[in-house]
Amino acid sequence: MPIETVNPATGETLRTFEALGTAEIETKLARAEAAFRQYRTTTFGERAELLRRAAGLLDEEREDIARTMTTEMGKTLVAARAEAAKCAKAMRWYAEHAPALLADEHPAEVDVKDSGGDRAYVRYRPLGVVLAVMPWNFPLWQVVRFAAPALMAGNTGLLKHASNVPQTALYLGDLFRRAGFPEGCFQTLLVGSGAVEAILRDPRVAAATLTGSEPAGRSVAAIAGDVVKRTVLELGGSDPYVVMPSADIERAAKTAVTARVQNNGQSCIAAKRFIVHAEVYDEFAARFTGVMAALRVGDPMDESTDVGPLATEQGRADLEELVTDAERLGATTLCGGQRPTSQTAGWFYEPTVLAGITERMRIHQEEAFGPVATLYKVADLDEAVRLANDTPFGLSSNVWTQDGAEQERFVRDLEAGGVFFNGMTASHPAMPFGGVKRSGYGRELSGHGIREFCNITTVWHGAVS
Ligand code: NAP
């Protein structure tokens, strides 16, 4: 993929960048390793001060970076501003909480004296240079939710961002540098995906984290496996949104629309499959379809726009294929199902609701990365659970029910990294984020996320005779 900014709202190529050559990559790798040797000895207080400064700069520059994101990948300006604000908040959260999350652990249960020891504890030490391979859909947030904990833990970072968001990628490297992080602590590498293997195999790189598609995750995990390096994978999702009879249907339908079309429908944790109990199906379907059909599709810079374009032409083509396949196999299109006639350029697609989905349709098993929802009618709770789990993915899940016993059943049985009741999935710095099945492994955010890139070290003192 060429490294370039192409405005998805117009299809116009705005800037093209040269990929780094082998010598430039070598320089950056050497810098990252040299920086790690020194940076790992800094205190939490020193790291926190730098991270707070980065958060301050990001707040000051919110409008500019939001416009850059919107121009590069088409999310609405309103959503881009919110993303930048969320990143600054997460940086401050880790600046404040990392010392407690990584404090030495003195396991109370371990009586080391029984084994000839005097005392023992666990120390969380940094791993080294971490390679982050990141996607375009939340071009600031995906990077910051890796970088903030990794830097607080004392690691250094190399960012290989998606090729269609180079200006946001460069901004991130520059942001950490201007905040005062020593040279080499966090660097952007403008490289294509073909360069990832050699960087990951380099002995100076300790670990990798990848957020993106399943094929990309599989490739990075295979290489990392070959050289025995730690990985975290945050991959695709096809999250269920279950609505049971006790739900507040009006709120459930309204929230369902946001859950599906947030980020123009291109979110891993967007609700994609709407599984509705037969008793409330007709009411939910009517309300949900009504709001979806009324959404304003258009210029993402316009503050009244609800849904902007898809980020790439290929992304829209992939989505159209899934809809066409479902329609050919008998799905009913309740709204949308085509490109909006109001837009003559760019990669827009109408918010779409498909009903009558069967297992033979590709959209039943594959991730729809755009504003397309599938509706299912189920007879009871057992069928809802079965259908919710009938997917290769297991990122998050959403359930609308007021019934405590039903809630317990969903928490017990849903195969996902999160279960959100009477609302929609969202990430929060204090809570772990990640999936099971083919949505990946490992966790980001919270204490779990910051420890992913730590050397969990046992420190043992022998008995003094
Ligand atoms: P993608 O094509 O997999 O790209 C993600 C990153 O991986 C990009 O930097 C890309 O570089 C790189 N890449 C692609 N193929 C690679 C390979 N074979 N080896 C090494 N690197 C490779 O995914 P995307 O289209 O940008 O993002 C959409 C996907 O990400 C969706 O499936 C979505 O659900 C998932 N996602 C998951 C989460 C989560 O937290 N679980 C969050 C957001 C998105 P190039 O751009 O240079 O190709």
XYZ file of C-alpha atoms and ligand atoms in Angstrom:
513
model
C 0.000 0.000 0.000
C 1.410 3.450 -0.832
C 1.987 5.682 2.187
C -0.296 8.584 1.453
C -3.123 10.787 2.628
C -6.180 10.303 0.427
C -9.279 12.178 1.567
C -12.050 9.538 1.694
C -14.738 12.217 1.394
C -13.434 13.273 -2.052
C -11.088 10.514 -3.229
C -8.379 13.130 -3.705
C -4.723 12.247 -2.973
C -3.391 15.057 -0.795
C 0.130 13.960 0.192
C 2.439 11.087 -0.628
C 5.347 9.944 1.539
C 8.494 7.958 0.795
C 8.831 4.811 2.911
C 11.944 4.668 5.099
C 14.884 2.787 3.611
C 16.950 0.089 5.334
C 19.574 2.548 6.612
C 16.940 4.853 8.132
C 15.208 1.928 9.818
C 18.563 0.802 11.217
C 19.184 4.259 12.662
C 15.799 4.271 14.368
C 16.259 0.766 15.779
C 19.656 1.691 17.196
C 18.172 4.838 18.731
C 15.286 2.911 20.274
C 17.653 0.461 21.918
C 20.033 3.136 23.152
C 17.107 5.125 24.532
C 15.795 2.063 26.352
C 19.085 1.485 28.179
C 18.832 4.924 29.744
C 15.054 5.438 29.912
C 14.473 2.187 31.826
C 16.336 3.700 34.796
C 14.035 6.739 35.080
C 11.503 6.949 37.906
C 7.730 6.747 37.582
C 7.604 10.387 38.602
C 9.895 11.445 35.749
C 7.929 9.421 33.176
C 4.613 10.742 34.486
C 5.756 14.324 34.110
C 6.589 13.732 30.431
C 3.317 11.948 29.775
C 1.319 14.744 31.426
C 3.145 17.211 29.195
C 2.170 15.170 26.129
C -1.457 15.216 27.335
C -1.303 19.000 27.715
C 0.045 19.459 24.185
C -2.619 17.150 22.806
C -5.331 19.195 24.514
C -3.922 22.408 23.064
C -3.635 20.923 19.584
C -6.928 19.027 19.628
C -8.592 20.938 16.819
C -5.662 20.591 14.408
C -5.056 16.892 14.961
C -8.806 16.211 14.816
C -8.946 17.849 11.370
C -5.957 15.793 10.254
C -7.647 12.556 11.330
C -10.894 13.485 9.605
C -9.036 14.355 6.422
C -7.041 11.129 6.452
C -9.686 8.552 7.334
C -13.089 10.221 7.222
C -14.369 10.018 10.810
C -16.589 12.948 11.700
C -14.800 15.963 13.112
C -16.959 15.711 16.231
C -15.777 12.123 16.793
C -12.150 13.062 16.056
C -12.179 15.789 18.717
C -13.640 13.331 21.223
C -10.942 10.790 20.359
C -8.156 13.311 20.980
C -9.701 14.282 24.333
C -9.982 10.633 25.332
C -6.285 10.096 24.548
C -5.214 12.962 26.799
C -7.393 11.525 29.567
C -5.824 8.067 29.212
C -2.319 9.553 29.335
C -3.151 11.318 32.585
C -4.760 8.168 33.953
C -1.603 6.128 33.390
C 0.612 8.951 34.658
C -1.350 8.828 37.910
C -1.962 5.095 38.310
C 1.090 3.342 36.817
C 3.129 3.533 40.060
C 0.429 1.617 41.947
C -0.239 -0.801 39.068
C 3.449 -1.698 38.850
C 4.321 -1.526 42.532
C 6.327 -4.440 43.913
C 4.093 -7.321 44.994
C 4.748 -9.111 48.245
C 2.603 -12.221 47.979
C 1.060 -12.706 51.392
C 0.479 -16.405 50.940
C 4.035 -17.302 50.113
C 5.909 -18.444 53.169
C 9.377 -18.401 51.670
C 10.935 -19.315 54.976
C 9.591 -22.874 54.479
C 11.813 -23.080 51.410
C 14.997 -21.619 52.795
C 14.210 -18.033 51.861
C 14.137 -14.913 53.938
C 11.767 -12.792 51.838
C 10.575 -12.603 48.229
C 8.684 -10.206 46.048
C 7.666 -9.542 42.426
C 9.096 -6.571 40.499
C 7.589 -5.374 37.198
C 10.481 -4.389 34.951
C 10.227 -3.100 31.372
C 10.787 -5.510 28.479
C 12.560 -3.241 25.996
C 11.751 -1.915 22.534
C 8.137 -2.704 21.591
C 6.933 -2.601 17.986
C 3.342 -1.365 17.593
C 1.570 -2.181 14.309
C -1.575 -0.075 14.306
C -4.783 0.447 12.263
C -6.307 3.605 10.841
C -9.757 3.464 12.388
C -8.911 5.203 15.686
C -5.579 6.571 14.522
C -4.729 8.376 17.768
C -6.468 6.217 20.341
C -5.129 2.831 19.207
C -1.583 4.174 19.477
C -2.022 6.037 22.757
C -3.621 3.106 24.523
C -0.403 1.197 23.767
C 2.069 4.049 24.178
C 0.887 5.521 27.496
C 1.226 2.296 29.526
C 4.303 1.086 27.615
C 6.186 4.333 28.267
C 5.082 4.474 31.911
C 6.436 0.929 32.353
C 9.823 2.076 31.023
C 9.688 0.579 27.536
C 10.454 2.404 24.311
C 8.146 2.249 21.284
C 8.368 1.982 17.507
C 5.159 2.822 15.666
C 4.341 1.264 12.298
C 1.021 2.922 11.615
C -1.463 2.133 8.824
C -0.258 3.476 5.482
C -3.322 5.707 4.982
C -2.764 7.817 8.126
C 0.868 9.013 7.732
C 0.255 12.555 8.980
C -1.360 11.311 12.189
C 1.518 8.836 12.557
C 4.132 11.582 12.229
C 2.197 13.790 14.631
C 2.390 11.078 17.317
C 6.174 10.690 17.088
C 6.542 14.433 17.200
C 4.136 14.817 20.142
C 6.163 12.557 22.447
C 9.409 14.200 21.352
C 8.083 17.704 22.041
C 6.752 16.553 25.417
C 10.359 15.889 26.360
C 10.720 12.116 26.066
C 14.404 11.429 25.334
C 15.274 10.926 21.676
C 14.437 7.375 20.588
C 11.804 6.695 23.280
C 8.920 6.812 20.823
C 9.500 6.906 17.063
C 7.260 6.693 14.042
C 8.494 4.471 11.233
C 6.889 5.308 7.912
C 7.083 1.829 6.401
C 4.756 -0.525 4.574
C 3.628 -3.836 6.044
C 6.379 -5.639 4.092
C 8.999 -4.086 6.388
C 7.435 -5.484 9.575
C 9.030 -8.927 9.431
C 12.653 -7.745 9.432
C 11.972 -5.227 12.219
C 10.232 -7.822 14.362
C 13.032 -10.350 13.839
C 15.663 -7.803 14.858
C 17.117 -8.871 18.234
C 16.814 -5.302 19.520
C 12.997 -5.565 19.381
C 11.610 -7.340 22.435
C 7.896 -7.644 21.682
C 5.069 -6.539 19.404
C 1.490 -5.431 19.662
C -0.825 -5.433 16.656
C -4.289 -4.026 16.292
C -5.870 -4.799 12.963
C -7.276 -7.543 10.805
C -6.986 -11.258 11.384
C -4.569 -11.904 8.469
C -2.210 -9.188 9.729
C -2.398 -10.605 13.261
C -1.737 -14.125 12.066
C 1.337 -13.006 10.132
C 2.852 -10.988 12.994
C 2.114 -13.722 15.552
C 3.735 -16.362 13.321
C 6.931 -14.327 12.945
C 6.992 -13.489 16.659
C 6.443 -17.156 17.456
C 9.404 -18.100 15.292
C 11.709 -15.795 17.239
C 9.927 -16.350 20.580
C 8.743 -12.819 21.265
C 5.713 -11.707 23.242
C 2.703 -10.395 21.275
C -0.632 -8.816 22.022
C -3.239 -9.096 19.261
C -6.373 -6.951 19.051
C -8.172 -8.167 15.941
C -11.617 -8.030 14.404
C -14.999 -8.357 16.008
C -18.622 -9.070 15.160
C -20.156 -8.202 18.490
C -23.701 -9.293 19.352
C -26.299 -6.841 20.673
C -28.986 -8.869 22.402
C -32.371 -7.370 23.282
C -34.598 -9.275 25.741
C -38.256 -8.526 26.598
C -37.490 -6.669 29.861
C -35.389 -4.062 28.018
C -36.320 -0.422 27.587
C -36.881 -0.847 23.841
C -36.815 2.826 22.949
C -33.400 3.323 24.584
C -32.128 0.002 23.300
C -32.998 0.951 19.703
C -31.499 4.423 19.954
C -28.279 3.166 21.533
C -28.125 0.365 18.938
C -27.822 2.940 16.173
C -24.852 4.656 17.855
C -23.316 1.275 18.655
C -23.493 0.312 14.973
C -22.575 3.533 13.158
C -19.966 5.030 15.509
C -16.820 5.840 13.524
C -18.848 5.414 10.299
C -19.401 1.777 11.279
C -15.685 0.990 11.335
C -15.062 0.028 14.934
C -13.901 -3.367 16.123
C -16.251 -3.090 19.114
C -19.219 -1.802 17.132
C -22.320 -3.914 17.663
C -22.806 -5.724 14.356
C -25.349 -8.490 14.935
C -28.664 -7.486 16.564
C -30.301 -10.491 18.209
C -33.813 -9.654 19.368
C -36.352 -11.688 21.346
C -39.506 -12.425 19.303
C -41.749 -10.657 21.851
C -40.081 -7.291 21.190
C -38.651 -7.865 17.704
C -41.205 -5.886 15.683
C -41.034 -2.836 17.923
C -37.222 -2.885 18.064
C -36.859 -3.432 14.302
C -39.217 -0.545 13.489
C -37.531 1.911 15.870
C -33.986 0.856 14.948
C -34.607 0.994 11.202
C -36.374 4.341 11.549
C -33.389 5.994 13.236
C -30.838 4.319 10.907
C -32.723 5.552 7.826
C -32.873 9.114 9.180
C -29.107 9.484 9.774
C -27.351 12.267 7.879
C -24.630 10.921 5.622
C -22.183 13.491 4.292
C -19.115 15.679 4.730
C -17.361 14.535 7.925
C -16.127 18.095 8.569
C -19.759 19.267 8.820
C -20.789 19.181 12.494
C -24.321 18.055 11.660
C -23.128 14.909 9.847
C -23.838 11.585 11.556
C -22.024 9.249 9.162
C -19.032 10.123 6.994
C -17.401 8.059 4.249
C -15.675 4.712 4.638
C -11.922 5.117 5.006
C -10.906 3.364 1.797
C -12.434 2.487 -1.544
C -11.526 -1.165 -0.948
C -13.311 -1.076 2.405
C -16.514 0.057 0.721
C -16.170 -2.591 -1.999
C -15.750 -5.308 0.674
C -18.852 -4.095 2.483
C -20.892 -3.962 -0.719
C -19.909 -7.553 -1.485
C -21.213 -8.717 1.897
C -24.540 -6.934 1.374
C -24.944 -8.233 -2.186
C -24.183 -11.786 -1.070
C -26.796 -11.579 1.724
C -29.436 -10.114 -0.613
C -28.750 -12.801 -3.229
C -29.299 -15.480 -0.586
C -32.637 -14.000 0.523
C -31.938 -11.284 3.118
C -34.435 -8.415 3.270
C -33.024 -4.893 3.134
C -35.053 -2.805 5.601
C -33.152 0.383 4.771
C -30.058 1.472 2.836
C -28.181 -1.132 0.827
C -26.560 1.294 -1.605
C -24.351 4.320 -2.113
C -26.141 7.569 -1.289
C -27.165 9.420 -4.438
C -26.447 12.736 -2.690
C -22.674 12.072 -2.772
C -20.987 12.080 -6.150
C -17.413 11.589 -4.906
C -15.823 9.756 -1.981
C -16.551 6.374 -0.451
C -19.926 6.845 1.209
C -22.399 4.083 1.982
C -25.937 4.340 3.348
C -26.709 3.081 6.860
C -28.211 -0.318 6.158
C -30.330 -2.845 8.071
C -30.594 -6.426 6.798
C -33.108 -8.955 8.175
C -33.693 -12.634 7.489
C -30.022 -13.569 7.887
C -29.114 -17.245 7.500
C -25.943 -19.207 8.214
C -25.165 -19.516 4.494
C -24.627 -15.763 4.155
C -21.057 -14.504 4.460
C -22.172 -11.631 6.674
C -23.265 -14.168 9.305
C -19.623 -15.181 9.871
C -17.581 -12.221 8.614
C -17.049 -8.770 10.069
C -19.058 -5.995 8.366
C -16.702 -3.004 8.656
C -19.122 -0.206 7.825
C -22.646 0.997 8.708
C -24.440 -2.304 8.006
C -26.483 -4.072 10.716
C -27.901 -7.584 10.656
C -31.136 -8.382 12.530
C -32.029 -11.782 13.973
C -35.244 -12.888 15.714
C -34.877 -15.471 18.518
C -37.444 -17.440 20.525
C -35.732 -17.524 23.915
C -32.604 -16.925 25.974
C -30.946 -20.208 24.925
C -31.254 -19.323 21.272
C -29.956 -15.797 21.955
C -26.829 -17.158 23.664
C -26.254 -19.747 20.946
C -26.531 -17.192 18.158
C -24.435 -14.602 20.006
C -21.620 -17.172 20.217
C -22.052 -18.394 16.634
C -19.142 -16.343 15.274
C -15.398 -16.860 14.968
C -14.886 -13.615 16.902
C -15.135 -12.880 20.626
C -14.292 -9.240 21.253
C -17.173 -7.760 23.257
C -20.947 -8.137 23.634
C -23.954 -6.009 24.554
C -27.114 -7.216 26.282
C -30.297 -5.349 27.115
C -32.178 -6.976 29.983
C -33.267 -5.889 33.451
C -33.497 -9.480 34.667
C -30.701 -10.367 37.116
C -30.861 -14.106 36.440
C -30.601 -13.493 32.690
C -27.650 -11.176 33.270
C -25.809 -13.881 35.224
C -26.477 -16.363 32.429
C -24.980 -14.015 29.819
C -21.920 -13.291 31.974
C -21.415 -17.035 32.385
C -21.933 -18.051 28.771
C -21.020 -15.299 26.301
C -17.708 -15.997 24.561
C -16.307 -12.475 24.545
C -13.786 -10.252 26.333
C -16.571 -7.976 27.617
C -20.277 -8.061 28.487
C -21.987 -4.666 28.582
C -25.550 -4.480 29.964
C -28.133 -1.861 29.010
C -25.638 0.228 27.089
C -22.967 -0.218 24.447
C -19.369 -1.366 24.565
C -16.838 1.344 25.290
C -13.244 1.329 26.458
C -12.093 2.910 29.720
C -8.483 3.221 30.924
C -9.311 1.453 34.200
C -10.900 -1.608 32.557
C -9.168 -4.333 30.514
C -9.852 -4.388 26.781
C -9.364 -7.369 24.467
C -10.935 -10.487 23.082
C -11.022 -14.254 22.854
C -11.330 -16.636 19.887
C -10.165 -14.996 16.660
C -10.473 -11.494 18.106
C -6.980 -12.022 19.494
C -5.318 -12.395 22.865
C -3.756 -10.318 25.595
C -5.293 -7.207 27.068
C -4.833 -3.486 26.733
C -5.657 -0.784 29.306
C -5.915 -1.177 33.116
C -3.263 -3.005 35.125
C -3.570 -6.000 32.803
C -2.557 -3.890 29.803
C 0.478 -2.259 31.386
C 1.805 -5.617 32.600
C 1.670 -7.171 29.095
C 4.985 -5.537 28.295
C 6.701 -6.134 31.603
C 9.265 -8.676 32.679
C 7.475 -10.101 35.726
C 10.525 -10.728 37.873
C 10.786 -12.900 40.987
C 13.210 -11.438 43.500
C 14.263 -13.889 46.200
C 16.462 -13.299 49.205
C 17.954 -16.396 50.838
C 17.763 -16.859 54.574
C 20.506 -15.110 56.451
C 22.174 -17.695 58.650
P -5.083 -4.188 8.652
O -5.174 -4.130 7.199
O -4.786 -5.489 9.295
O -3.961 -3.122 9.071
C -3.582 -2.918 10.408
C -2.089 -2.667 10.449
O -1.407 -3.876 10.124
C -1.615 -1.627 9.452
O -0.552 -0.906 10.014
C -1.134 -2.486 8.283
O -0.176 -1.835 7.484
C -0.532 -3.653 9.019
N -0.487 -4.897 8.257
C -1.371 -5.350 7.350
N -0.997 -6.572 6.911
C 0.148 -6.884 7.560
C 1.029 -7.999 7.523
N 0.790 -9.053 6.759
N 2.130 -7.983 8.314
C 2.374 -6.936 9.121
N 1.584 -5.838 9.188
C 0.472 -5.827 8.430
O -6.387 -3.667 9.369
P -7.168 -2.312 9.103
O -7.934 -2.467 7.856
O -6.249 -1.151 9.204
O -8.124 -2.259 10.378
C -9.340 -2.890 10.411
C -9.318 -4.125 11.262
O -8.764 -3.843 12.543
C -10.706 -4.640 11.529
O -10.729 -6.030 11.421
C -10.970 -4.207 12.963
O -11.942 -4.948 13.623
C -9.620 -4.361 13.557
N -9.495 -3.566 14.790
C -9.423 -4.218 15.981
C -9.366 -3.502 17.168
C -9.293 -4.191 18.497
O -8.992 -3.524 19.478
N -9.544 -5.484 18.599
C -9.367 -2.110 17.120
C -9.445 -1.482 15.873
C -9.496 -2.234 14.715
P -0.575 -1.171 6.059
O -1.574 -0.113 6.347
O 0.716 -0.639 5.572
O -1.130 -2.278 5.228
